PDB file of C-alpha atoms in Angstrom:
ATOM      1  CA  UNK A   6     -83.763  75.166  -8.090  1.00 93.00           C
ATOM      2  CA  UNK A   7     -80.178  75.241  -9.312  1.00 97.00           C
ATOM      3  CA  UNK A   8     -78.313  78.537  -9.454  1.00 98.00           C
ATOM      4  CA  UNK A   9     -76.507  79.863 -12.512  1.00 98.00           C
ATOM      5  CA  UNK A  10     -74.126  82.747 -11.944  1.00 98.00           C
ATOM      6  CA  UNK A  11     -73.704  85.048 -14.940  1.00 98.00           C
ATOM      7  CA  UNK A  12     -70.440  86.963 -14.585  1.00 98.00           C
ATOM      8  CA  UNK A  13     -70.809  90.379 -16.283  1.00 96.00           C
ATOM      9  CA  UNK A  14     -72.438  90.283 -19.698  1.00 89.00           C
ATOM     10  CA  UNK A  15     -75.915  90.899 -20.989  1.00 93.00           C
ATOM     11  CA  UNK A  16     -79.002  91.395 -18.800  1.00 93.00           C
ATOM     12  CA  UNK A  17     -81.369  89.047 -20.648  1.00 96.00           C
ATOM     13  CA  UNK A  18     -80.156  85.697 -19.262  1.00 97.00           C
ATOM     14  CA  UNK A  19     -82.955  85.425 -16.686  1.00 97.00           C
ATOM     15  CA  UNK A  20     -85.422  85.372 -19.588  1.00 97.00           C
ATOM     16  CA  UNK A  21     -83.347  82.829 -21.528  1.00 97.00           C
ATOM     17  CA  UNK A  22     -82.932  80.511 -18.503  1.00 97.00           C
ATOM     18  CA  UNK A  23     -86.312  80.691 -16.672  1.00 97.00           C
ATOM     19  CA  UNK A  24     -85.965  77.226 -15.084  1.00 96.00           C
ATOM     20  CA  UNK A  25     -82.955  78.363 -13.025  1.00 97.00           C
ATOM     21  CA  UNK A  26     -82.143  80.894 -10.351  1.00 98.00           C
ATOM     22  CA  UNK A  27     -80.052  83.264 -12.449  1.00 98.00           C
ATOM     23  CA  UNK A  28     -77.839  85.637 -10.486  1.00 98.00           C
ATOM     24  CA  UNK A  29     -75.737  88.299 -12.196  1.00 97.00           C
ATOM     25  CA  UNK A  30     -72.586  89.834 -10.706  1.00 98.00           C
ATOM     26  CA  UNK A  31     -69.782  92.028 -12.059  1.00 97.00           C
ATOM     27  CA  UNK A  32     -66.299  90.560 -11.664  1.00 96.00           C
ATOM     28  CA  UNK A  33     -64.991  94.016 -10.706  1.00 95.00           C
ATOM     29  CA  UNK A  34     -67.092  94.050  -7.517  1.00 96.00           C
ATOM     30  CA  UNK A  35     -66.847  90.426  -6.389  1.00 98.00           C
ATOM     31  CA  UNK A  36     -64.930  88.412  -3.822  1.00 98.00           C
ATOM     32  CA  UNK A  37     -64.400  84.683  -4.417  1.00 98.00           C
ATOM     33  CA  UNK A  38     -64.185  82.061  -1.669  1.00 98.00           C
ATOM     34  CA  UNK A  39     -63.361  78.366  -1.944  1.00 98.00           C
ATOM     35  CA  UNK A  40     -64.345  76.600   1.297  1.00 98.00           C
ATOM     36  CA  UNK A  41     -64.122  72.829   1.706  1.00 98.00           C
ATOM     37  CA  UNK A  42     -64.169  72.500  -2.071  1.00 97.00           C
ATOM     38  CA  UNK A  43     -67.326  74.617  -2.510  1.00 98.00           C
ATOM     39  CA  UNK A  44     -67.299  77.950  -4.324  1.00 98.00           C
ATOM     40  CA  UNK A  45     -68.954  81.124  -3.033  1.00 98.00           C
ATOM     41  CA  UNK A  46     -69.077  84.482  -4.797  1.00 98.00           C
ATOM     42  CA  UNK A  47     -69.866  87.640  -2.839  1.00 98.00           C
ATOM     43  CA  UNK A  48     -70.536  91.282  -3.564  1.00 98.00           C
ATOM     44  CA  UNK A  49     -72.510  94.110  -1.937  1.00 97.00           C
ATOM     45  CA  UNK A  50     -75.772  92.400  -2.949  1.00 96.00           C
ATOM     46  CA  UNK A  51     -75.004  89.141  -1.132  1.00 97.00           C
ATOM     47  CA  UNK A  52     -73.380  85.729  -1.474  1.00 98.00           C
ATOM     48  CA  UNK A  53     -74.170  83.025  -4.009  1.00 98.00           C
ATOM     49  CA  UNK A  54     -73.030  79.381  -4.239  1.00 98.00           C
ATOM     50  CA  UNK A  55     -73.363  78.728  -7.990  1.00 98.00           C
ATOM     51  CA  UNK A  56     -74.057  75.333  -9.539  1.00 98.00           C
ATOM     52  CA  UNK A  57     -72.818  76.600 -12.923  1.00 98.00           C
ATOM     53  CA  UNK A  58     -71.267  79.755 -14.349  1.00 98.00           C
ATOM     54  CA  UNK A  59     -71.827  81.629 -17.585  1.00 98.00           C
ATOM     55  CA  UNK A  60     -68.656  83.701 -18.035  1.00 98.00           C
ATOM     56  CA  UNK A  61     -69.404  86.838 -20.055  1.00 96.00           C
ATOM     57  CA  UNK A  62     -66.547  89.125 -18.992  1.00 94.00           C
ATOM     58  CA  UNK A  63     -66.013  91.326 -22.023  1.00 80.00           C
ATOM     59  CA  UNK A  64     -64.140  94.515 -22.829  1.00 68.00           C
ATOM     60  CA  UNK A  65     -62.966  95.620 -19.390  1.00 73.00           C
ATOM     61  CA  UNK A  66     -59.513  96.262 -18.005  1.00 76.00           C
ATOM     62  CA  UNK A  67     -57.842  92.862 -17.476  1.00 80.00           C
ATOM     63  CA  UNK A  68     -57.428  92.193 -13.753  1.00 87.00           C
ATOM     64  CA  UNK A  69     -55.774  89.554 -11.612  1.00 92.00           C
ATOM     65  CA  UNK A  70     -59.158  88.702 -10.059  1.00 95.00           C
ATOM     66  CA  UNK A  71     -60.250  87.296 -13.424  1.00 95.00           C
ATOM     67  CA  UNK A  72     -57.591  84.588 -13.605  1.00 95.00           C
ATOM     68  CA  UNK A  73     -57.882  83.907  -9.855  1.00 97.00           C
ATOM     69  CA  UNK A  74     -61.636  83.385 -10.222  1.00 98.00           C
ATOM     70  CA  UNK A  75     -61.069  81.006 -13.148  1.00 98.00           C
ATOM     71  CA  UNK A  76     -58.620  78.972 -11.044  1.00 98.00           C
ATOM     72  CA  UNK A  77     -61.167  78.732  -8.218  1.00 98.00           C
ATOM     73  CA  UNK A  78     -63.919  77.664 -10.633  1.00 98.00           C
ATOM     74  CA  UNK A  79     -61.640  74.884 -11.889  1.00 98.00           C
ATOM     75  CA  UNK A  80     -60.742  73.817  -8.337  1.00 98.00           C
ATOM     76  CA  UNK A  81     -64.431  73.670  -7.400  1.00 98.00           C
ATOM     77  CA  UNK A  82     -65.236  71.602 -10.508  1.00 97.00           C
ATOM     78  CA  UNK A  83     -68.207  73.783 -11.407  1.00 97.00           C
ATOM     79  CA  UNK A  84     -69.448  73.742 -15.027  1.00 97.00           C
ATOM     80  CA  UNK A  85     -68.432  76.974 -16.741  1.00 98.00           C
ATOM     81  CA  UNK A  86     -68.930  78.203 -20.306  1.00 97.00           C
ATOM     82  CA  UNK A  87     -66.309  78.491 -21.639  1.00 97.00           C
ATOM     83  CA  UNK A  88     -64.182  76.321 -19.369  1.00 97.00           C
ATOM     84  CA  UNK A  89     -61.546  78.052 -17.199  1.00 98.00           C
ATOM     85  CA  UNK A  90     -58.802  76.253 -19.135  1.00 97.00           C
ATOM     86  CA  UNK A  91     -60.098  77.598 -22.460  1.00 97.00           C
ATOM     87  CA  UNK A  92     -60.636  81.112 -21.129  1.00 96.00           C
ATOM     88  CA  UNK A  93     -57.107  81.310 -19.731  1.00 95.00           C
ATOM     89  CA  UNK A  94     -55.591  80.485 -23.144  1.00 94.00           C
ATOM     90  CA  UNK A  95     -57.264  83.526 -24.669  1.00 92.00           C
ATOM     91  CA  UNK A  96     -57.039  85.835 -21.652  1.00 91.00           C
ATOM     92  CA  UNK A  97     -54.000  87.639 -23.042  1.00 91.00           C
ATOM     93  CA  UNK A  98     -53.930  88.899 -26.647  1.00 91.00           C
ATOM     94  CA  UNK A  99     -50.440  87.538 -27.282  1.00 94.00           C
ATOM     95  CA  UNK A 100     -51.425  84.061 -26.107  1.00 94.00           C
ATOM     96  CA  UNK A 101     -54.531  84.273 -28.300  1.00 94.00           C
ATOM     97  CA  UNK A 102     -52.515  85.392 -31.350  1.00 95.00           C
ATOM     98  CA  UNK A 103     -49.881  82.702 -30.753  1.00 95.00           C
ATOM     99  CA  UNK A 104     -52.645  80.078 -30.780  1.00 96.00           C
ATOM    100  CA  UNK A 105     -53.934  81.320 -34.143  1.00 96.00           C
ATOM    101  CA  UNK A 106     -50.445  81.389 -35.677  1.00 95.00           C
ATOM    102  CA  UNK A 107     -49.621  77.904 -34.380  1.00 96.00           C
ATOM    103  CA  UNK A 108     -52.647  76.544 -36.238  1.00 96.00           C
ATOM    104  CA  UNK A 109     -51.491  78.199 -39.468  1.00 95.00           C
ATOM    105  CA  UNK A 110     -54.512  80.479 -39.856  1.00 95.00           C
ATOM    106  CA  UNK A 111     -54.278  83.723 -41.860  1.00 90.00           C
ATOM    107  CA  UNK A 112     -53.796  86.166 -38.997  1.00 92.00           C
ATOM    108  CA  UNK A 113     -52.707  89.747 -39.765  1.00 93.00           C
ATOM    109  CA  UNK A 114     -48.936  90.252 -39.494  1.00 91.00           C
ATOM    110  CA  UNK A 115     -47.887  92.145 -36.372  1.00 94.00           C
ATOM    111  CA  UNK A 116     -44.862  93.364 -34.453  1.00 96.00           C
ATOM    112  CA  UNK A 117     -44.594  93.634 -30.662  1.00 96.00           C
ATOM    113  CA  UNK A 118     -42.422  95.682 -28.312  1.00 97.00           C
ATOM    114  CA  UNK A 119     -42.484  95.563 -24.527  1.00 96.00           C
ATOM    115  CA  UNK A 120     -41.088  99.095 -24.137  1.00 94.00           C
ATOM    116  CA  UNK A 121     -42.084 102.125 -26.195  1.00 94.00           C
ATOM    117  CA  UNK A 122     -38.428 103.145 -26.618  1.00 93.00           C
ATOM    118  CA  UNK A 123     -38.078 100.305 -29.144  1.00 94.00           C
ATOM    119  CA  UNK A 124     -40.792 101.659 -31.430  1.00 92.00           C
ATOM    120  CA  UNK A 125     -38.096 103.532 -33.380  1.00 88.00           C
ATOM    121  CA  UNK A 126     -36.862 100.112 -34.545  1.00 87.00           C
ATOM    122  CA  UNK A 127     -40.227  99.200 -36.068  1.00 87.00           C
ATOM    123  CA  UNK A 128     -40.456 100.178 -39.736  1.00 80.00           C
ATOM    124  CA  UNK A 129     -44.028  99.998 -41.007  1.00 83.00           C
ATOM    125  CA  UNK A 130     -45.648 101.789 -43.934  1.00 92.00           C
ATOM    126  CA  UNK A 131     -48.461 104.205 -43.152  1.00 95.00           C
ATOM    127  CA  UNK A 132     -51.247 103.702 -42.331  1.00 96.00           C
ATOM    128  CA  UNK A 133     -50.970 101.175 -39.514  1.00 95.00           C
ATOM    129  CA  UNK A 134     -52.765 100.266 -36.289  1.00 95.00           C
ATOM    130  CA  UNK A 135     -51.268 100.443 -32.811  1.00 95.00           C
ATOM    131  CA  UNK A 136     -52.775  98.402 -29.974  1.00 94.00           C
ATOM    132  CA  UNK A 137     -51.719  98.856 -26.355  1.00 93.00           C
ATOM    133  CA  UNK A 138     -51.830  95.952 -23.936  1.00 88.00           C
ATOM    134  CA  UNK A 139     -54.403  93.262 -23.404  1.00 85.00           C
ATOM    135  CA  UNK A 140     -57.622  95.043 -24.341  1.00 79.00           C
ATOM    136  CA  UNK A 141     -60.599  94.162 -26.515  1.00 73.00           C
ATOM    137  CA  UNK A 142     -63.680  95.918 -27.823  1.00 70.00           C
ATOM    138  CA  UNK A 143     -61.788  98.688 -29.607  1.00 73.00           C
ATOM    139  CA  UNK A 144     -60.087 100.006 -26.464  1.00 81.00           C
ATOM    140  CA  UNK A 145     -56.376 100.882 -26.533  1.00 86.00           C
ATOM    141  CA  UNK A 146     -56.375 100.942 -30.339  1.00 90.00           C
ATOM    142  CA  UNK A 147     -55.514 103.805 -32.682  1.00 93.00           C
ATOM    143  CA  UNK A 148     -55.054 104.289 -36.433  1.00 94.00           C
ATOM    144  CA  UNK A 149     -51.823 106.073 -37.403  1.00 95.00           C
ATOM    145  CA  UNK A 150     -52.006 107.712 -40.831  1.00 95.00           C
ATOM    146  CA  UNK A 151     -48.835 109.802 -41.042  1.00 94.00           C
ATOM    147  CA  UNK A 152     -45.523 110.756 -39.441  1.00 93.00           C
ATOM    148  CA  UNK A 153     -46.933 113.674 -37.468  1.00 94.00           C
ATOM    149  CA  UNK A 154     -49.563 111.556 -35.768  1.00 94.00           C
ATOM    150  CA  UNK A 155     -47.026 108.769 -35.191  1.00 94.00           C
ATOM    151  CA  UNK A 156     -44.747 111.177 -33.321  1.00 93.00           C
ATOM    152  CA  UNK A 157     -47.626 112.241 -31.072  1.00 94.00           C
ATOM    153  CA  UNK A 158     -48.646 108.617 -30.450  1.00 94.00           C
ATOM    154  CA  UNK A 159     -45.071 107.635 -29.558  1.00 93.00           C
ATOM    155  CA  UNK A 160     -44.917 110.467 -27.029  1.00 93.00           C
ATOM    156  CA  UNK A 161     -48.164 109.250 -25.504  1.00 93.00           C
ATOM    157  CA  UNK A 162     -47.049 105.605 -25.455  1.00 94.00           C
ATOM    158  CA  UNK A 163     -43.970 106.577 -23.428  1.00 93.00           C
ATOM    159  CA  UNK A 164     -46.133 106.543 -20.290  1.00 93.00           C
ATOM    160  CA  UNK A 165     -47.545 103.025 -20.765  1.00 92.00           C
ATOM    161  CA  UNK A 166     -46.159  99.929 -19.070  1.00 91.00           C
ATOM    162  CA  UNK A 167     -48.093  97.598 -21.357  1.00 92.00           C
ATOM    163  CA  UNK A 168     -46.712  95.850 -24.419  1.00 94.00           C
ATOM    164  CA  UNK A 169     -47.494  97.466 -27.760  1.00 96.00           C
ATOM    165  CA  UNK A 170     -48.620  95.720 -30.935  1.00 95.00           C
ATOM    166  CA  UNK A 171     -48.210  97.245 -34.393  1.00 96.00           C
ATOM    167  CA  UNK A 172     -49.982  95.869 -37.453  1.00 94.00           C
ATOM    168  CA  UNK A 173     -50.756  97.122 -40.982  1.00 94.00           C
ATOM    169  CA  UNK A 174     -54.097  98.789 -41.534  1.00 94.00           C
ATOM    170  CA  UNK A 175     -56.351  96.668 -43.746  1.00 92.00           C
ATOM    171  CA  UNK A 176     -58.533  98.803 -46.003  1.00 90.00           C
ATOM    172  CA  UNK A 177     -61.428  96.402 -45.674  1.00 90.00           C
ATOM    173  CA  UNK A 178     -64.784  96.303 -47.417  1.00 89.00           C
ATOM    174  CA  UNK A 179     -66.341  93.960 -44.851  1.00 90.00           C
ATOM    175  CA  UNK A 180     -65.720  93.317 -41.151  1.00 92.00           C
ATOM    176  CA  UNK A 181     -66.911  89.765 -40.546  1.00 95.00           C
ATOM    177  CA  UNK A 182     -67.571  87.713 -37.433  1.00 96.00           C
ATOM    178  CA  UNK A 183     -67.988  83.934 -37.455  1.00 98.00           C
ATOM    179  CA  UNK A 184     -69.351  82.336 -34.273  1.00 98.00           C
ATOM    180  CA  UNK A 185     -69.439  78.641 -33.410  1.00 98.00           C
ATOM    181  CA  UNK A 186     -71.516  77.262 -30.539  1.00 98.00           C
ATOM    182  CA  UNK A 187     -70.996  73.525 -30.207  1.00 93.00           C
ATOM    183  CA  UNK A 188     -71.354  72.220 -33.775  1.00 94.00           C
ATOM    184  CA  UNK A 189     -73.330  75.160 -35.223  1.00 97.00           C
ATOM    185  CA  UNK A 190     -71.768  78.144 -37.023  1.00 98.00           C
ATOM    186  CA  UNK A 191     -73.160  81.561 -37.957  1.00 98.00           C
ATOM    187  CA  UNK A 192     -71.637  84.431 -39.949  1.00 97.00           C
ATOM    188  CA  UNK A 193     -72.327  88.157 -39.909  1.00 95.00           C
ATOM    189  CA  UNK A 194     -70.855  91.331 -41.412  1.00 93.00           C
ATOM    190  CA  UNK A 195     -70.959  94.651 -39.593  1.00 85.00           C
ATOM    191  CA  UNK A 196     -70.168  98.302 -40.237  1.00 78.00           C
ATOM    192  CA  UNK A 197     -69.123 100.996 -37.794  1.00 71.00           C
ATOM    193  CA  UNK A 198     -69.602 104.742 -37.900  1.00 69.00           C
ATOM    194  CA  UNK A 199     -65.830 105.136 -38.258  1.00 66.00           C
ATOM    195  CA  UNK A 200     -62.937 102.739 -39.001  1.00 69.00           C
ATOM    196  CA  UNK A 201     -63.585 100.466 -35.991  1.00 73.00           C
ATOM    197  CA  UNK A 202     -66.505  98.241 -36.976  1.00 62.00           C
ATOM    198  CA  UNK A 203     -67.178  97.176 -33.383  1.00 62.00           C
ATOM    199  CA  UNK A 204     -67.532 100.772 -32.132  1.00 62.00           C
ATOM    200  CA  UNK A 205     -70.795 102.632 -32.786  1.00 60.00           C
ATOM    201  CA  UNK A 206     -71.847  99.802 -35.077  1.00 64.00           C
ATOM    202  CA  UNK A 207     -74.477 100.978 -37.535  1.00 68.00           C
ATOM    203  CA  UNK A 208     -75.312  97.855 -39.531  1.00 81.00           C
ATOM    204  CA  UNK A 209     -75.422  94.052 -39.079  1.00 87.00           C
ATOM    205  CA  UNK A 210     -76.124  91.451 -41.757  1.00 91.00           C
ATOM    206  CA  UNK A 211     -76.121  87.683 -41.294  1.00 94.00           C
ATOM    207  CA  UNK A 212     -75.084  85.576 -44.286  1.00 95.00           C
ATOM    208  CA  UNK A 213     -74.362  81.957 -45.176  1.00 96.00           C
ATOM    209  CA  UNK A 214     -70.988  80.862 -43.740  1.00 97.00           C
ATOM    210  CA  UNK A 215     -68.233  79.848 -46.189  1.00 95.00           C
ATOM    211  CA  UNK A 216     -67.056  76.244 -45.821  1.00 97.00           C
ATOM    212  CA  UNK A 217     -63.338  77.103 -45.668  1.00 95.00           C
ATOM    213  CA  UNK A 218     -63.828  79.573 -42.814  1.00 96.00           C
ATOM    214  CA  UNK A 219     -66.145  77.187 -41.013  1.00 97.00           C
ATOM    215  CA  UNK A 220     -63.402  74.559 -41.178  1.00 97.00           C
ATOM    216  CA  UNK A 221     -60.823  77.032 -39.839  1.00 97.00           C
ATOM    217  CA  UNK A 222     -63.120  78.028 -36.996  1.00 98.00           C
ATOM    218  CA  UNK A 223     -63.914  74.413 -36.086  1.00 98.00           C
ATOM    219  CA  UNK A 224     -60.195  73.567 -36.078  1.00 98.00           C
ATOM    220  CA  UNK A 225     -59.565  76.440 -33.664  1.00 98.00           C
ATOM    221  CA  UNK A 226     -62.578  75.503 -31.547  1.00 98.00           C
ATOM    222  CA  UNK A 227     -61.362  71.926 -31.188  1.00 98.00           C
ATOM    223  CA  UNK A 228     -57.773  72.994 -30.494  1.00 98.00           C
ATOM    224  CA  UNK A 229     -58.726  75.057 -27.428  1.00 98.00           C
ATOM    225  CA  UNK A 230     -61.802  73.060 -26.365  1.00 98.00           C
ATOM    226  CA  UNK A 231     -64.259  75.950 -26.712  1.00 98.00           C
ATOM    227  CA  UNK A 232     -68.032  75.656 -26.324  1.00 98.00           C
ATOM    228  CA  UNK A 233     -68.386  79.057 -27.960  1.00 98.00           C
ATOM    229  CA  UNK A 234     -65.813  80.922 -30.035  1.00 98.00           C
ATOM    230  CA  UNK A 235     -65.700  83.639 -32.680  1.00 97.00           C
ATOM    231  CA  UNK A 236     -63.158  84.832 -35.188  1.00 97.00           C
ATOM    232  CA  UNK A 237     -63.120  88.399 -36.482  1.00 95.00           C
ATOM    233  CA  UNK A 238     -62.061  88.779 -40.109  1.00 95.00           C
ATOM    234  CA  UNK A 239     -61.349  91.680 -42.451  1.00 93.00           C
ATOM    235  CA  UNK A 240     -62.154  91.219 -46.139  1.00 93.00           C
ATOM    236  CA  UNK A 241     -60.408  93.338 -48.774  1.00 92.00           C
ATOM    237  CA  UNK A 242     -61.958  94.404 -52.074  1.00 92.00           C
ATOM    238  CA  UNK A 243     -60.091  91.619 -53.914  1.00 94.00           C
ATOM    239  CA  UNK A 244     -61.576  89.005 -51.574  1.00 92.00           C
ATOM    240  CA  UNK A 245     -58.443  88.529 -49.428  1.00 93.00           C
ATOM    241  CA  UNK A 246     -59.299  87.572 -45.850  1.00 94.00           C
ATOM    242  CA  UNK A 247     -57.309  88.425 -42.719  1.00 94.00           C
ATOM    243  CA  UNK A 248     -58.076  87.094 -39.232  1.00 94.00           C
ATOM    244  CA  UNK A 249     -57.760  89.874 -36.642  1.00 93.00           C
ATOM    245  CA  UNK A 250     -58.269  87.769 -33.525  1.00 94.00           C
ATOM    246  CA  UNK A 251     -60.394  85.124 -31.912  1.00 96.00           C
ATOM    247  CA  UNK A 252     -62.790  85.841 -29.087  1.00 95.00           C
ATOM    248  CA  UNK A 253     -63.824  83.191 -26.555  1.00 96.00           C
ATOM    249  CA  UNK A 254     -66.420  85.510 -24.956  1.00 95.00           C
ATOM    250  CA  UNK A 255     -67.939  86.979 -28.115  1.00 94.00           C
ATOM    251  CA  UNK A 256     -70.798  89.431 -28.048  1.00 91.00           C
ATOM    252  CA  UNK A 257     -73.968  88.195 -29.736  1.00 92.00           C
ATOM    253  CA  UNK A 258     -75.216  91.567 -31.046  1.00 86.00           C
ATOM    254  CA  UNK A 259     -76.369  91.452 -34.643  1.00 88.00           C
ATOM    255  CA  UNK A 260     -77.171  87.743 -34.588  1.00 93.00           C
ATOM    256  CA  UNK A 261     -80.577  86.135 -34.153  1.00 94.00           C
ATOM    257  CA  UNK A 262     -81.863  85.105 -30.705  1.00 95.00           C
ATOM    258  CA  UNK A 263     -81.119  81.501 -31.697  1.00 97.00           C
ATOM    259  CA  UNK A 264     -77.530  81.961 -30.504  1.00 97.00           C
ATOM    260  CA  UNK A 265     -78.624  82.941 -26.992  1.00 97.00           C
ATOM    261  CA  UNK A 266     -80.657  79.754 -26.627  1.00 97.00           C
ATOM    262  CA  UNK A 267     -77.872  77.610 -28.098  1.00 97.00           C
ATOM    263  CA  UNK A 268     -75.411  79.048 -25.583  1.00 97.00           C
ATOM    264  CA  UNK A 269     -77.870  78.531 -22.727  1.00 97.00           C
ATOM    265  CA  UNK A 270     -78.330  74.916 -23.835  1.00 97.00           C
ATOM    266  CA  UNK A 271     -74.581  74.286 -23.509  1.00 96.00           C
ATOM    267  CA  UNK A 272     -74.788  75.196 -19.847  1.00 94.00           C
ATOM    268  CA  UNK A 273     -78.022  73.363 -19.094  1.00 94.00           C
ATOM    269  CA  UNK A 274     -76.661  70.160 -20.621  1.00 94.00           C
ATOM    270  CA  UNK A 275     -73.632  70.424 -18.341  1.00 91.00           C
ATOM    271  CA  UNK A 276     -76.002  70.719 -15.365  1.00 91.00           C
ATOM    272  CA  UNK A 277     -78.231  67.788 -16.299  1.00 84.00           C
TER     273      UNK A 277
END
């Protein structure tokens, strides 16, 4: 029986992939060994020599072990979804945003500083959103509504060594996620308890994807060679759409179980 290693992610993959020995490990607790061209992954629970890898590392602190592991997967030639090459393009937010801009997609305007002392040179109308470093899932992100809060945030940002991104706040009516897996595309809107739709999400609704956005997503998917990819979009009341980011390890919450089986099929085809 072939072994599939699921790195982080959801706990249901054993049920989705019953024909395989599915082992789950957290990247934070693993050691990676490449010996005579064969890959081994160890943690306190033991050692596994995977035949394929499902990479589901989501909203955690970015660590050097992540890119090292991706390099070792590539050196071992093991099937991985997404591929190490694709995952490394989107590993850093700035690289991800540069990819979107290069393709001419409607990404939200943003400014970047590498030191907080330069924030005084950024002139942006309130409200706006500040994002610190290379985080996802709503972490390191704050809404600044007025001068008083901005002064407090600047004082707090003085202690960070990460780059800082500043972008206008979009007063959206819908937060939308489009996901492509191979040649299939799904769309969903979601609502959060507060202004971040992906934090304490209270409502999901799938709907028929729009052709123009499907075309944009497929162009992006082809450009970076992704098996699975999502774009997150904010829609204003007048229908204007703004791409926030793309995600090459998107969560599947709110979508039907069909997506789980489609993603599993990508990996099983690579193993056959």
